[in-house]
Coordinates of C-alpha atoms in Angstrom, one line a residue:
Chain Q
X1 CA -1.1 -19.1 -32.4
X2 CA -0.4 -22.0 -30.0
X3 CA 1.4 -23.6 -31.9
X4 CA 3.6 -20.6 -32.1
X5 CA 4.3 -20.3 -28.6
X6 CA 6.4 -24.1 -28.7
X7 CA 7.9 -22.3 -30.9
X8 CA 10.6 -21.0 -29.1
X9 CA 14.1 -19.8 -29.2
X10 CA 16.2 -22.7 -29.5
X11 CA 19.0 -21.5 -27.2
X12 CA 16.9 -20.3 -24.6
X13 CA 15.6 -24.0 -24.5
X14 CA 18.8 -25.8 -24.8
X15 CA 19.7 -23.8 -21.6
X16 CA 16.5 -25.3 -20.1
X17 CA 17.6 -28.8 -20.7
X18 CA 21.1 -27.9 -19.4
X19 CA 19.6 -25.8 -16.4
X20 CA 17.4 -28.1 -15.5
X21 CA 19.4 -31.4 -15.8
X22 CA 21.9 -30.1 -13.9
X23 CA 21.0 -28.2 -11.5
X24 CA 17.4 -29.5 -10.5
X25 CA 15.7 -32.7 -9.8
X26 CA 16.6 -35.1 -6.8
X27 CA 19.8 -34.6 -6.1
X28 CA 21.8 -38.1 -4.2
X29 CA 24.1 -35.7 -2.1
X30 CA 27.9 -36.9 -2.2
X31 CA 27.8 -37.9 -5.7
X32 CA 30.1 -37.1 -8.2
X33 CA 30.7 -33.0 -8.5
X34 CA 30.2 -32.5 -12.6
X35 CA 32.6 -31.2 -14.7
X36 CA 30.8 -31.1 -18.1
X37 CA 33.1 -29.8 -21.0
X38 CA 31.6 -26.9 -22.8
X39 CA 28.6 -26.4 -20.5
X40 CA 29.5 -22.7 -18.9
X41 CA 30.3 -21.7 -22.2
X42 CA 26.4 -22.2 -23.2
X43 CA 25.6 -21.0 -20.0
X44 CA 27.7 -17.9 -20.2
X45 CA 26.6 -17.8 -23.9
X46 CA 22.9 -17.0 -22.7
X47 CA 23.5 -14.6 -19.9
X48 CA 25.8 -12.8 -22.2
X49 CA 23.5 -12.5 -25.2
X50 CA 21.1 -11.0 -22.5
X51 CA 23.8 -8.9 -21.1
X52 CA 25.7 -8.0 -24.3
X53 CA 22.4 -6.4 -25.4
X54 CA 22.0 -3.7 -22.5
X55 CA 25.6 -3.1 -23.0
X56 CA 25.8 -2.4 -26.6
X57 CA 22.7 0.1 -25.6
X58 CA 24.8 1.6 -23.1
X59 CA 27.7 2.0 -25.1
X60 CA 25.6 3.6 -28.2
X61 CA 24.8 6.6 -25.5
Chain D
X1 CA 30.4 -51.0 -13.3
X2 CA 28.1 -48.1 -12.0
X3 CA 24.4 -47.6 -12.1
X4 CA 22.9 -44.4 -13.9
X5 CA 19.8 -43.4 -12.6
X6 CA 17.6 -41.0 -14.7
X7 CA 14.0 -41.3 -12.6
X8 CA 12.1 -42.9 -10.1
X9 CA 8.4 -43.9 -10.5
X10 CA 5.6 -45.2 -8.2
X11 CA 5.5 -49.3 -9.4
X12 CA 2.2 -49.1 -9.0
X13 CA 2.0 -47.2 -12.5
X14 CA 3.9 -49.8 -13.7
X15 CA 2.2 -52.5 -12.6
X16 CA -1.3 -50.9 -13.9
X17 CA -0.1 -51.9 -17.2
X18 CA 2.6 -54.7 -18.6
X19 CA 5.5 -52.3 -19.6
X20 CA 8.9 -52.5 -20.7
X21 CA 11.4 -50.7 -21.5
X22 CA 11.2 -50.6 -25.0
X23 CA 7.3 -49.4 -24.6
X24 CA 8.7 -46.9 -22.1
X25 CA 11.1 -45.6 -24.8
X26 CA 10.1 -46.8 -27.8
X27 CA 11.2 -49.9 -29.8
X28 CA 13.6 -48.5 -31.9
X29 CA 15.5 -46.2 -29.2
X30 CA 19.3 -47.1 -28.6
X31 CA 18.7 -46.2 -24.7
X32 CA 20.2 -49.3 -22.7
X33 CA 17.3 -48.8 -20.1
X34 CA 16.5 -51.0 -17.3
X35 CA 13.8 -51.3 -13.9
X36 CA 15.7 -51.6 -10.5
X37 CA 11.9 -52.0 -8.4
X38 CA 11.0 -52.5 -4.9
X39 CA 7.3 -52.7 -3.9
X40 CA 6.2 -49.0 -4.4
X41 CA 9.5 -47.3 -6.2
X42 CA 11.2 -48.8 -9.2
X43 CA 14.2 -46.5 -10.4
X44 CA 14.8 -46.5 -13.9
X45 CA 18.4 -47.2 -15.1
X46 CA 21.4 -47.8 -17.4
X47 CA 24.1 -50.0 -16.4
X48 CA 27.5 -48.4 -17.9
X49 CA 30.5 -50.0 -17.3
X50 CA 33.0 -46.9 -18.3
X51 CA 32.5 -43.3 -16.4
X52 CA 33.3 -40.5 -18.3
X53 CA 34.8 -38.2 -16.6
X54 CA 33.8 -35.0 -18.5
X55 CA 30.7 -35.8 -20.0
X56 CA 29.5 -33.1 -23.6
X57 CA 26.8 -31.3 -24.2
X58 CA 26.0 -34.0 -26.3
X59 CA 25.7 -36.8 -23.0
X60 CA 23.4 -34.5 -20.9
X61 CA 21.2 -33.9 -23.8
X62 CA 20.5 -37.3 -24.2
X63 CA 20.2 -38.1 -20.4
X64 CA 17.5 -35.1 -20.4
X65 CA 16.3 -37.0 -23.9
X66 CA 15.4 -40.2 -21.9
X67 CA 13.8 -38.1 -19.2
X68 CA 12.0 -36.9 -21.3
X69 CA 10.5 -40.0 -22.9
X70 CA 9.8 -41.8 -20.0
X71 CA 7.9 -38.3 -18.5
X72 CA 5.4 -37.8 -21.3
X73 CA 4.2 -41.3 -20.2
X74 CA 4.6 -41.3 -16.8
X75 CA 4.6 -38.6 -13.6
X76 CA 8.1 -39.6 -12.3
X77 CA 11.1 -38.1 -10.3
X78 CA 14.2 -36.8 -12.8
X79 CA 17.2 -37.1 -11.2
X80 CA 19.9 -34.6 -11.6
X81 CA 22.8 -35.8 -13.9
X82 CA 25.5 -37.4 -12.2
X83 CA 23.2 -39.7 -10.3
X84 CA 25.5 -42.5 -10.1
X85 CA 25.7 -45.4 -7.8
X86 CA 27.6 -48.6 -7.9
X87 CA 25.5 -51.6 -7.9
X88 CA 22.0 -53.1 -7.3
X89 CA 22.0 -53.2 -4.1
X90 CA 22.6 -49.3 -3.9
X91 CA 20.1 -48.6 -5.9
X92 CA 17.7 -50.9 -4.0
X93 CA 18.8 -49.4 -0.5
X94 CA 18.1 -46.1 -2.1
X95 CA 14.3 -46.8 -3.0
X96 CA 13.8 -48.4 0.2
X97 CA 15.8 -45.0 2.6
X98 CA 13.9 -42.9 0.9
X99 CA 10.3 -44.2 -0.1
X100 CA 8.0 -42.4 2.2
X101 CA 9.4 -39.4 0.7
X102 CA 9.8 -40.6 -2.7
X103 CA 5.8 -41.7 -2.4
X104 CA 5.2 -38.0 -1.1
X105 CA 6.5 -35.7 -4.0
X106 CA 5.3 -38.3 -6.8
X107 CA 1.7 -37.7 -5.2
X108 CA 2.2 -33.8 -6.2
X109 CA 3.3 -34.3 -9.2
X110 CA 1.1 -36.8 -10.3
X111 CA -0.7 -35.9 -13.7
X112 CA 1.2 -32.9 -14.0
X113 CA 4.2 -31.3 -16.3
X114 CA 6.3 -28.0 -16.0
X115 CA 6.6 -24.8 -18.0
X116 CA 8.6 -22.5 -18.2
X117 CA 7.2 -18.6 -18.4
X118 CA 9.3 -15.8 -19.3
X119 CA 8.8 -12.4 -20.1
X120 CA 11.7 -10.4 -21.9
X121 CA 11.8 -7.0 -22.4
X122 CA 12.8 -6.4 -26.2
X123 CA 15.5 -4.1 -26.3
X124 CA 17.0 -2.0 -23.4
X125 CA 15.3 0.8 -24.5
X126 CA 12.2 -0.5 -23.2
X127 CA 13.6 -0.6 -19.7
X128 CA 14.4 3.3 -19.2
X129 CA 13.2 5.2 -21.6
X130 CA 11.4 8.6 -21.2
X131 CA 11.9 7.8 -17.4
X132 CA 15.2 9.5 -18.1
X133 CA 13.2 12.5 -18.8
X134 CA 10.7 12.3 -15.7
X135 CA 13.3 12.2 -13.4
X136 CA 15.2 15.3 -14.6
X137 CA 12.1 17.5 -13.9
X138 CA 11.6 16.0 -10.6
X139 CA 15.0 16.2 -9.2
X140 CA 14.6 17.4 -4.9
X141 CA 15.9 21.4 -4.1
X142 CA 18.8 19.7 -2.8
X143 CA 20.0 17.8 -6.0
X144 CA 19.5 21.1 -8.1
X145 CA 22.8 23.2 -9.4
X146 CA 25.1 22.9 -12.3
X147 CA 28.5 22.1 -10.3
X148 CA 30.3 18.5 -11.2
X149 CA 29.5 17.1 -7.8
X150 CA 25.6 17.8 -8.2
X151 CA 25.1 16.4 -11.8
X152 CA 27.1 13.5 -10.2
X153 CA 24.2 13.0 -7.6
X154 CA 21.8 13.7 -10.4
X155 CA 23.0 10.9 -12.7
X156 CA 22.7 8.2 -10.0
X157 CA 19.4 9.1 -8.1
X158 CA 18.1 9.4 -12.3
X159 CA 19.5 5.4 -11.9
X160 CA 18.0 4.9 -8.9
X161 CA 14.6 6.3 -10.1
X162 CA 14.8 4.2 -13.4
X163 CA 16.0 0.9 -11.3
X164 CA 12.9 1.8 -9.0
X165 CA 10.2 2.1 -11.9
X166 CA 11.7 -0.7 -13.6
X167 CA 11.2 -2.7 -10.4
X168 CA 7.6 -1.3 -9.9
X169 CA 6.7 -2.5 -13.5
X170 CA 8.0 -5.9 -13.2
X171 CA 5.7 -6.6 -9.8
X172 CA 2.4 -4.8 -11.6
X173 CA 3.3 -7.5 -14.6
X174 CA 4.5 -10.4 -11.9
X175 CA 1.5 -10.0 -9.8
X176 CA -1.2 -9.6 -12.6
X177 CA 0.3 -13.2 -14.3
X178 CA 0.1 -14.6 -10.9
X179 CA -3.7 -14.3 -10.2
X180 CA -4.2 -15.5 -13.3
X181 CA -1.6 -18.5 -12.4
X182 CA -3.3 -19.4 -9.6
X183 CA -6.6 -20.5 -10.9
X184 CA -5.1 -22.8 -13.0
X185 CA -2.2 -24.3 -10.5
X186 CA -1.0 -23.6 -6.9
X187 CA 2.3 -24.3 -7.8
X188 CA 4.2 -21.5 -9.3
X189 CA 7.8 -20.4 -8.5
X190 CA 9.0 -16.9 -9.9
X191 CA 12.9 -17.0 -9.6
X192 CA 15.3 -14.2 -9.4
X193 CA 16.0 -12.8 -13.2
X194 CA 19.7 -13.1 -13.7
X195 CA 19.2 -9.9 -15.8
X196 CA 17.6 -6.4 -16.1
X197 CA 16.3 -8.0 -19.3
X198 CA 14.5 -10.2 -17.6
X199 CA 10.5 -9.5 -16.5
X200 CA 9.2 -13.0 -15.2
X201 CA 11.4 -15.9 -15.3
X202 CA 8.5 -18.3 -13.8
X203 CA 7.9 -22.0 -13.6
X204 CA 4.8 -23.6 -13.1
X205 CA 3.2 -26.8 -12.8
X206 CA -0.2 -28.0 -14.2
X207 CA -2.1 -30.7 -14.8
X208 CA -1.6 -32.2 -17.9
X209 CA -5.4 -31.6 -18.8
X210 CA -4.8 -28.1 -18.1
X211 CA -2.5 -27.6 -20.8
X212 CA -4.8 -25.5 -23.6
X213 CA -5.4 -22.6 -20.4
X214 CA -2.1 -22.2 -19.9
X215 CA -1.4 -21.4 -23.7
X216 CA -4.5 -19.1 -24.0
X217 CA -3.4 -17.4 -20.3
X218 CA 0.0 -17.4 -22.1
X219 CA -1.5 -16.2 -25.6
X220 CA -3.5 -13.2 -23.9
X221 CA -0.2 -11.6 -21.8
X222 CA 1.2 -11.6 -25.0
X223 CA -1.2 -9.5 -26.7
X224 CA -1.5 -7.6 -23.2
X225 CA 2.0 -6.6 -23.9
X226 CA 3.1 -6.9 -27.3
X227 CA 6.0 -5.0 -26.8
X228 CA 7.6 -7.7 -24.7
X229 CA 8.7 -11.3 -25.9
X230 CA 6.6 -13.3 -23.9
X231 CA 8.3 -17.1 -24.2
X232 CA 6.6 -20.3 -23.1
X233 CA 8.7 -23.5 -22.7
X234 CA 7.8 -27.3 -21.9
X235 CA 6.5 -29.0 -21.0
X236 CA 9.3 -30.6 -18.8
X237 CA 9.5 -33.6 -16.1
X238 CA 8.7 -31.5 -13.1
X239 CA 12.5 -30.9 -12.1
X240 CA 11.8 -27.8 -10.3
X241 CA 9.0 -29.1 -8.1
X242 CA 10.9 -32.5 -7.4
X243 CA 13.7 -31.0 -5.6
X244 CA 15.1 -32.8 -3.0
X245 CA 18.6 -33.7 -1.6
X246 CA 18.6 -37.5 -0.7
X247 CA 21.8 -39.6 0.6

């Protein structure tokens, strides 16, 4: 059962990494602003997974 | 040339025992990793002598995988990607700037290691059903009638009743996980869910001896609400308890 709870979705936890790599942590302020090819479109790829969800609900009604 | 720095750690952890890097990452890991150390801070590096200028997917997941490593050892500071300086010195001047508060956080986070606690709600339907229903036989005198403008205001205060209950169910689940939370660490953060799917989108951080409650604490609000995907993630350098802008 513990196991199972590492266990997780794979996305959701490549979005940590990406999340928490890039957004959190000490930050040296003035450094470089990050353009990181193909980042967003995991980002957006998350949120609209989530999203795409309560929308296909809505639509269905 | 320019200086990546992934994490900074107290040299006195180092010092306790005759590391290098390839203990730190293991021997066969292709990480170019080096120490940059003053007395009490030693940052640990990579000396590249190309920037990329749009780094992949592929570069931050092995930054994180370095992080990584050297954090299941140690209790360090990650650095946010793109913490890039120019030479030695820099890095040095860095350390030294900032130490006292450097020394500060690294004494918080000291033995400890971050999860990530979410609580999904498994379809949409979870979110507003039978409310629906509620609502329409609780409508006020003044919302009552059959004309185009009425149903109108019927349809959104039936929204703003759902959105209301759905906010109401979300603090009853928040506030029972966080009495539980709070025996086992003071340090828990409960952000704002980017959306309605979300439940809890919490991180916490414990001490690493800690680690089996948090799974049965975990373990038991999922069978509490087995109608929900309850997901557990980490654990993970403490990045969201190590925030801090430095210059």
């Amino acid at each position: 059962m513990q196991e199972d709870l590492y266990n997780v979705n794979k996305e959701i936890t490549i979005l940590d990494v990406l999340d928490r790599v890039l957004t959190k942590g000490v930050v040296i302020t003035g450094d470089i602003v990050i353009s990181v090819a193909d980042i967003d479109l995991v980002y957006l790829g998350l949120r609209l997974l989530l999203s795409s969800v309560e929308t296909m609900e809505k639509m269905k009604k | 040339m320019s200086i990546i720095i992934y994490a900074i750690i107290d040299s006195l952890q180092l010092k306790k025992r005759i590391v290098d890097t390839d203990e730190l990452l293991n021997e066969d890991s292709e990480d170019n990793i080096e120490f940059i150390s003053t007395d009490t801070l030693t940052a640990i590096v990579s000396f590249e002598k190309e920037n990329k200028q749009i780094p992949s997917q592929e570069d931050l997941l092995s930054y994180a995988s370095v992080v990584d490593k050297i954090a299941k050892k140690y209790s360090i500071l990650p650095m946010r990607y793109g913490s890039i300086l120019e030479s030695y010195n820099d890095v040095i001047a860095l350390l030294e700037k900032n130490s006292e508060s450097f020394l500060e956080v690294l004494k918080k986070i000291n033995n400890k290691e971050e999860f990530s606690i979410r609580v999904l709600f498994s379809s949409q339907k979870q979110i507003s059903t039978e409310d629906g229903i509620i609502v329409k036989q609780t409508f006020p005198d003044i919302l009552q009638g059959e004309s185009q403008s009425k149903k109108y205001l019927q349809s959104k205060y039936e929204e703003h009743i759902i959105e209301e209950r759905r906010l109401h169910y979300i603090e009853k689940i928040q506030s029972l996980l966080l009495y539980d939370l709070q025996k086992i660490s003071p340090f828990i953060e409960f952000k704002k869910n980017p959306t309605t799917a979300f439940i809890i989108d919490a991180v916490v951080l414990i001490e690493r001896t800690k680690r089996n409650k948090l799974l049965e604490l975990v373990a038991a609000v999922q069978a509490m609400y087995p109608e929900h995907n309850v997901i557990l993630t980490g654990p993970w350098p403490a990045y969201n308890f190590t925030q801090m802008k430095i210059s």
